[in-house]
mmCIF file of C-alpha atoms and ligand atoms in Angstrom:
data_model
loop_
_atom_site.group_PDB
_atom_site.id
_atom_site.type_symbol
_atom_site.label_atom_id
_atom_site.label_comp_id
_atom_site.label_asym_id
_atom_site.label_seq_id
_atom_site.Cartn_x
_atom_site.Cartn_y
_atom_site.Cartn_z
ATOM 1 C CA MET A 88 -68.940 -50.371 -164.641
ATOM 2 C CA SER A 89 -70.271 -52.938 -162.140
ATOM 3 C CA ALA A 90 -69.488 -56.651 -162.473
ATOM 4 C CA ALA A 91 -73.068 -57.279 -163.677
ATOM 5 C CA GLU A 92 -72.814 -54.514 -166.301
ATOM 6 C CA ARG A 93 -69.497 -55.929 -167.526
ATOM 7 C CA GLU A 94 -71.080 -59.378 -167.849
ATOM 8 C CA ILE A 95 -74.052 -57.981 -169.816
ATOM 9 C CA ALA A 96 -71.737 -55.990 -172.127
ATOM 10 C CA GLU A 97 -69.663 -59.137 -172.748
ATOM 11 C CA ILE A 98 -72.729 -61.223 -173.613
ATOM 12 C CA ALA A 99 -74.136 -58.470 -175.874
ATOM 13 C CA SER A 100 -70.797 -58.146 -177.709
ATOM 14 C CA GLY A 101 -70.737 -61.873 -178.477
ATOM 15 C CA ALA A 102 -67.346 -62.188 -176.752
ATOM 16 C CA SER A 103 -68.717 -64.735 -174.285
ATOM 17 C CA GLY A 104 -69.494 -67.142 -177.140
ATOM 18 C CA MET A 105 -73.156 -67.185 -176.093
ATOM 19 C CA SER A 106 -75.521 -66.738 -179.030
ATOM 20 C CA ILE A 107 -78.588 -64.523 -178.565
ATOM 21 C CA THR A 108 -81.455 -64.278 -181.051
ATOM 22 C CA ALA A 109 -83.928 -61.440 -180.528
ATOM 23 C CA VAL A 110 -87.449 -62.242 -181.737
ATOM 24 C CA ALA A 111 -90.267 -59.705 -182.110
ATOM 25 C CA GLY A 112 -92.901 -60.278 -179.437
ATOM 26 C CA GLY A 113 -96.501 -61.277 -180.106
ATOM 27 C CA ARG A 114 -99.800 -59.748 -179.005
ATOM 28 C CA ASP A 115 -99.542 -61.277 -175.549
ATOM 29 C CA ARG A 116 -97.076 -63.219 -173.418
ATOM 30 C CA VAL A 117 -98.245 -66.634 -174.660
ATOM 31 C CA GLU A 118 -97.720 -65.648 -178.282
ATOM 32 C CA SER A 119 -94.319 -64.122 -177.466
ATOM 33 C CA VAL A 120 -93.166 -67.339 -175.777
ATOM 34 C CA ARG A 121 -94.490 -69.401 -178.707
ATOM 35 C CA LEU A 122 -92.525 -67.250 -181.177
ATOM 36 C CA ALA A 123 -89.372 -67.498 -179.059
ATOM 37 C CA LEU A 124 -89.747 -71.289 -178.847
ATOM 38 C CA ARG A 125 -89.992 -71.477 -182.614
ATOM 39 C CA HIS A 126 -86.587 -69.774 -182.891
ATOM 40 C CA SER A 127 -84.837 -71.419 -179.957
ATOM 41 C CA GLN A 128 -82.060 -73.879 -180.650
ATOM 42 C CA ALA A 129 -82.661 -77.527 -179.804
ATOM 43 C CA SER A 130 -82.324 -77.891 -176.068
ATOM 44 C CA ASP A 131 -83.790 -80.245 -173.464
ATOM 45 C CA LEU A 132 -84.676 -77.518 -171.005
ATOM 46 C CA VAL A 133 -86.230 -74.065 -171.383
ATOM 47 C CA LEU A 134 -86.463 -71.239 -168.865
ATOM 48 C CA VAL A 135 -89.094 -68.547 -169.448
ATOM 49 C CA HIS A 136 -88.358 -65.309 -167.633
ATOM 50 C CA ASP A 137 -90.156 -61.959 -167.330
ATOM 51 C CA ALA A 138 -87.917 -59.045 -168.303
ATOM 52 C CA ALA A 139 -89.984 -57.147 -165.732
ATOM 53 C CA ARG A 140 -88.416 -59.376 -163.048
ATOM 54 C CA CYS A 141 -84.985 -58.040 -163.978
ATOM 55 C CA LEU A 142 -83.628 -58.113 -160.415
ATOM 56 C CA THR A 143 -84.131 -61.835 -159.894
ATOM 57 C CA PRO A 144 -81.046 -63.117 -158.044
ATOM 58 C CA PRO A 145 -79.007 -65.898 -159.756
ATOM 59 C CA GLU A 146 -79.801 -68.314 -156.902
ATOM 60 C CA VAL A 147 -83.442 -68.471 -158.066
ATOM 61 C CA PHE A 148 -82.334 -69.573 -161.555
ATOM 62 C CA ARG A 149 -80.087 -72.175 -159.902
ATOM 63 C CA ARG A 150 -82.943 -73.561 -157.786
ATOM 64 C CA VAL A 151 -85.191 -73.890 -160.868
ATOM 65 C CA VAL A 152 -82.490 -75.643 -162.912
ATOM 66 C CA ALA A 153 -81.603 -77.935 -159.977
ATOM 67 C CA ALA A 154 -85.239 -79.081 -159.711
ATOM 68 C CA LEU A 155 -85.324 -79.771 -163.473
ATOM 69 C CA ASP A 156 -82.042 -81.666 -163.214
ATOM 70 C CA ALA A 157 -83.596 -83.678 -160.393
ATOM 71 C CA GLY A 158 -86.336 -84.834 -162.776
ATOM 72 C CA ALA A 159 -89.150 -82.264 -162.596
ATOM 73 C CA GLU A 160 -90.887 -81.475 -165.893
ATOM 74 C CA ALA A 161 -92.051 -78.014 -164.812
ATOM 75 C CA VAL A 162 -90.764 -75.742 -162.028
ATOM 76 C CA VAL A 163 -91.827 -72.342 -160.701
ATOM 77 C CA PRO A 164 -90.379 -70.117 -157.990
ATOM 78 C CA VAL A 165 -93.035 -69.116 -155.449
ATOM 79 C CA LEU A 166 -93.490 -66.897 -152.415
ATOM 80 C CA PRO A 167 -96.025 -67.105 -149.594
ATOM 81 C CA MET A 168 -98.983 -64.705 -149.399
ATOM 82 C CA THR A 169 -98.428 -61.969 -146.852
ATOM 83 C CA ASP A 170 -101.863 -60.331 -147.149
ATOM 84 C CA THR A 171 -105.265 -61.681 -146.226
ATOM 85 C CA VAL A 172 -106.949 -62.708 -149.498
ATOM 86 C CA ARG A 173 -110.709 -62.629 -150.128
ATOM 87 C CA ARG A 174 -113.014 -63.161 -153.099
ATOM 88 C CA VAL A 175 -115.011 -60.175 -154.199
ATOM 89 C CA SER A 176 -118.276 -60.296 -156.150
ATOM 90 C CA ALA A 177 -119.123 -58.183 -159.204
ATOM 91 C CA ASP A 178 -120.980 -55.673 -156.969
ATOM 92 C CA GLY A 179 -117.832 -55.154 -154.874
ATOM 93 C CA THR A 180 -118.927 -57.000 -151.724
ATOM 94 C CA LEU A 181 -116.673 -59.563 -150.084
ATOM 95 C CA ARG A 182 -117.486 -63.232 -150.553
ATOM 96 C CA GLY A 183 -115.278 -65.094 -148.116
ATOM 97 C CA ASP A 184 -111.704 -65.916 -147.242
ATOM 98 C CA LEU A 185 -109.248 -67.930 -149.270
ATOM 99 C CA ASP A 186 -106.849 -69.923 -147.103
ATOM 100 C CA ARG A 187 -103.615 -68.024 -147.663
ATOM 101 C CA LYS A 188 -101.546 -70.886 -146.225
ATOM 102 C CA SER A 189 -102.387 -72.864 -149.365
ATOM 103 C CA LEU A 190 -101.780 -69.961 -151.775
ATOM 104 C CA ARG A 191 -98.524 -68.826 -153.358
ATOM 105 C CA ARG A 192 -97.374 -65.869 -155.437
ATOM 106 C CA ILE A 193 -95.875 -67.150 -158.677
ATOM 107 C CA GLN A 194 -92.633 -65.780 -160.122
ATOM 108 C CA THR A 195 -90.253 -66.461 -162.965
ATOM 109 C CA PRO A 196 -87.954 -67.947 -164.266
ATOM 110 C CA GLN A 197 -90.307 -70.832 -164.929
ATOM 111 C CA GLY A 198 -88.437 -73.923 -166.094
ATOM 112 C CA PHE A 199 -89.662 -76.758 -168.292
ATOM 113 C CA THR A 200 -88.556 -79.664 -170.359
ATOM 114 C CA SER A 201 -88.899 -78.438 -173.937
ATOM 115 C CA ALA A 202 -91.304 -81.279 -174.735
ATOM 116 C CA ILE A 203 -93.759 -80.293 -171.988
ATOM 117 C CA LEU A 204 -93.666 -76.588 -172.812
ATOM 118 C CA GLU A 205 -94.239 -77.300 -176.530
ATOM 119 C CA ARG A 206 -97.173 -79.581 -175.617
ATOM 120 C CA ALA A 207 -98.699 -76.986 -173.298
ATOM 121 C CA HIS A 208 -98.525 -74.275 -175.963
ATOM 122 C CA ALA A 209 -99.961 -76.578 -178.638
ATOM 123 C CA SER A 210 -102.851 -77.471 -176.343
ATOM 124 C CA HIS A 211 -103.548 -73.796 -175.567
ATOM 125 C CA ARG A 212 -103.441 -72.998 -179.300
ATOM 126 C CA ASP A 213 -106.078 -75.731 -179.876
ATOM 127 C CA GLU A 214 -108.249 -74.268 -177.144
ATOM 128 C CA LEU A 215 -107.980 -70.794 -178.698
ATOM 129 C CA ASP A 216 -108.889 -72.180 -182.126
ATOM 130 C CA ARG A 217 -111.920 -73.997 -180.696
ATOM 131 C CA LEU A 218 -113.214 -71.423 -178.212
ATOM 132 C CA GLY A 219 -111.844 -68.079 -179.375
ATOM 133 C CA ALA A 220 -112.601 -65.388 -176.772
ATOM 134 C CA ARG A 221 -114.090 -68.068 -174.455
ATOM 135 C CA ALA A 222 -110.710 -69.800 -174.109
ATOM 136 C CA ARG A 223 -109.233 -69.719 -170.603
ATOM 137 C CA GLU A 224 -106.914 -66.828 -169.848
ATOM 138 C CA ALA A 225 -103.230 -67.757 -169.683
ATOM 139 C CA THR A 226 -101.187 -65.536 -167.372
ATOM 140 C CA ASP A 227 -98.122 -67.770 -167.306
ATOM 141 C CA ASP A 228 -96.585 -70.879 -168.883
ATOM 142 C CA ALA A 229 -96.734 -72.997 -165.734
ATOM 143 C CA GLY A 230 -100.522 -72.548 -165.734
ATOM 144 C CA LEU A 231 -100.680 -73.960 -169.263
ATOM 145 C CA VAL A 232 -98.581 -76.952 -168.210
ATOM 146 C CA GLU A 233 -100.779 -77.538 -165.154
ATOM 147 C CA ARG A 234 -103.807 -77.780 -167.457
ATOM 148 C CA LEU A 235 -102.174 -80.825 -169.083
ATOM 149 C CA GLY A 236 -102.364 -82.566 -165.704
ATOM 150 C CA VAL A 237 -98.576 -82.402 -165.318
ATOM 151 C CA ASP A 238 -97.152 -81.670 -161.837
ATOM 152 C CA VAL A 239 -95.544 -78.249 -161.519
ATOM 153 C CA VAL A 240 -92.913 -78.255 -158.758
ATOM 154 C CA ALA A 241 -92.553 -75.175 -156.541
ATOM 155 C CA VAL A 242 -89.150 -73.907 -155.371
ATOM 156 C CA ASP A 243 -88.415 -70.855 -153.232
ATOM 157 C CA GLY A 244 -88.703 -67.555 -155.070
ATOM 158 C CA HIS A 245 -87.205 -64.262 -153.864
ATOM 159 C CA GLU A 246 -88.745 -60.955 -152.776
ATOM 160 C CA GLU A 247 -86.158 -59.119 -154.906
ATOM 161 C CA ALA A 248 -87.517 -60.875 -158.000
ATOM 162 C CA LEU A 249 -90.429 -58.435 -157.952
ATOM 163 C CA LYS A 250 -92.273 -57.717 -161.202
ATOM 164 C CA ILE A 251 -91.768 -54.032 -162.048
ATOM 165 C CA THR A 252 -95.399 -53.151 -162.763
ATOM 166 C CA TYR A 253 -96.327 -49.984 -160.866
ATOM 167 C CA PRO A 254 -94.294 -46.789 -160.268
ATOM 168 C CA LEU A 255 -93.664 -47.862 -156.666
ATOM 169 C CA ASP A 256 -92.051 -51.105 -157.919
ATOM 170 C CA LEU A 257 -89.583 -48.974 -159.844
ATOM 171 C CA VAL A 258 -88.652 -47.048 -156.703
ATOM 172 C CA VAL A 259 -88.107 -50.315 -154.810
ATOM 173 C CA GLY A 260 -86.212 -51.807 -157.775
ATOM 174 C CA GLU A 261 -83.900 -48.801 -158.051
ATOM 175 C CA HIS A 262 -83.188 -49.038 -154.339
ATOM 176 C CA ILE A 263 -82.281 -52.737 -154.629
ATOM 177 C CA ALA A 264 -80.049 -52.004 -157.647
ATOM 178 C CA ARG A 265 -78.267 -49.215 -155.724
ATOM 179 C CA LEU A 266 -77.669 -51.500 -152.730
ATOM 180 C CA ARG A 267 -76.195 -54.126 -155.041
ATOM 181 C CA ASP A 268 -73.935 -51.573 -156.752
ATOM 182 C CA ASP A 269 -72.723 -50.380 -153.328
ATOM 183 C CA ALA A 270 -72.020 -53.982 -152.274
ATOM 184 C CA ASP A 271 -70.095 -54.598 -155.551
ATOM 185 C CA ALA A 272 -68.102 -51.394 -155.071
ATOM 186 C CA SER A 273 -67.136 -52.229 -151.505
ATOM 187 C CA GLU A 274 -66.110 -55.755 -152.544
ATOM 188 C CA ALA A 275 -63.908 -54.333 -155.313
ATOM 189 C CA ARG A 276 -62.212 -51.910 -152.878
ATOM 190 C CA PRO A 277 -58.798 -53.193 -151.671
HETATM 191 C C1 LIG B 579 -95.590 -64.910 -164.998
HETATM 192 C C2 LIG B 579 -95.916 -63.946 -163.908
HETATM 193 O O1 LIG B 579 -94.820 -63.099 -163.685
HETATM 194 C C3 LIG B 579 -96.132 -64.720 -162.647
HETATM 195 O O2 LIG B 579 -96.301 -63.855 -161.582
HETATM 196 C C4 LIG B 579 -97.096 -63.108 -164.222
HETATM 197 O O3 LIG B 579 -98.219 -63.910 -164.389
HETATM 198 C C5 LIG B 579 -96.850 -62.232 -165.428
HETATM 199 O O4 LIG B 579 -97.936 -61.392 -165.656
HETATM 200 P P1 LIG B 579 -97.889 -60.297 -166.812
HETATM 201 O O5 LIG B 579 -99.197 -59.632 -166.712
HETATM 202 O O6 LIG B 579 -97.672 -61.036 -168.084
HETATM 203 O O7 LIG B 579 -96.729 -59.397 -166.475
#
């Protein structure tokens, strides 16, 4: 068993003293986060993480928490764009460049003060009640916070925090996991 597997087994067994409550998810990510918030114990800070970004290195969590500790109300890990990005019209023709220097790929964990995240979800709920299907799409929590006019602080993300979405991501993810296991094994060797 690797060190990471041992740690997970310890947390799952309750031996670590950490309490975990599993909550059934909602119809979409916003509803799932809202349900989790309803069950979370009182805490000043909340981190929202995609299970699909299961290889996120601990240092990314540390950077997010450090920015919150330094006073930010909302924090996201980001990466630069490596591709050229263009708009495309409904008929499939290109409609001009976006300046990739000013664009970032957004990752998780996204960190918030509980108060701001609660406010952002309440405001989105209002919008859904008022506009129904015309409400703006919400693909992450930081986007909801940004709509409140609150600054969202960017910290460095990590390429290994990839979101396992397509079959190729799984191949890359398995490769990263194998490399980490090998590194653990060689560290454990006398
Ligand atoms: C939050 C996110 O991971 C940022 O990149 C992304 O928006 C999640 O998208 P999903 O479609 O809910 O996986």
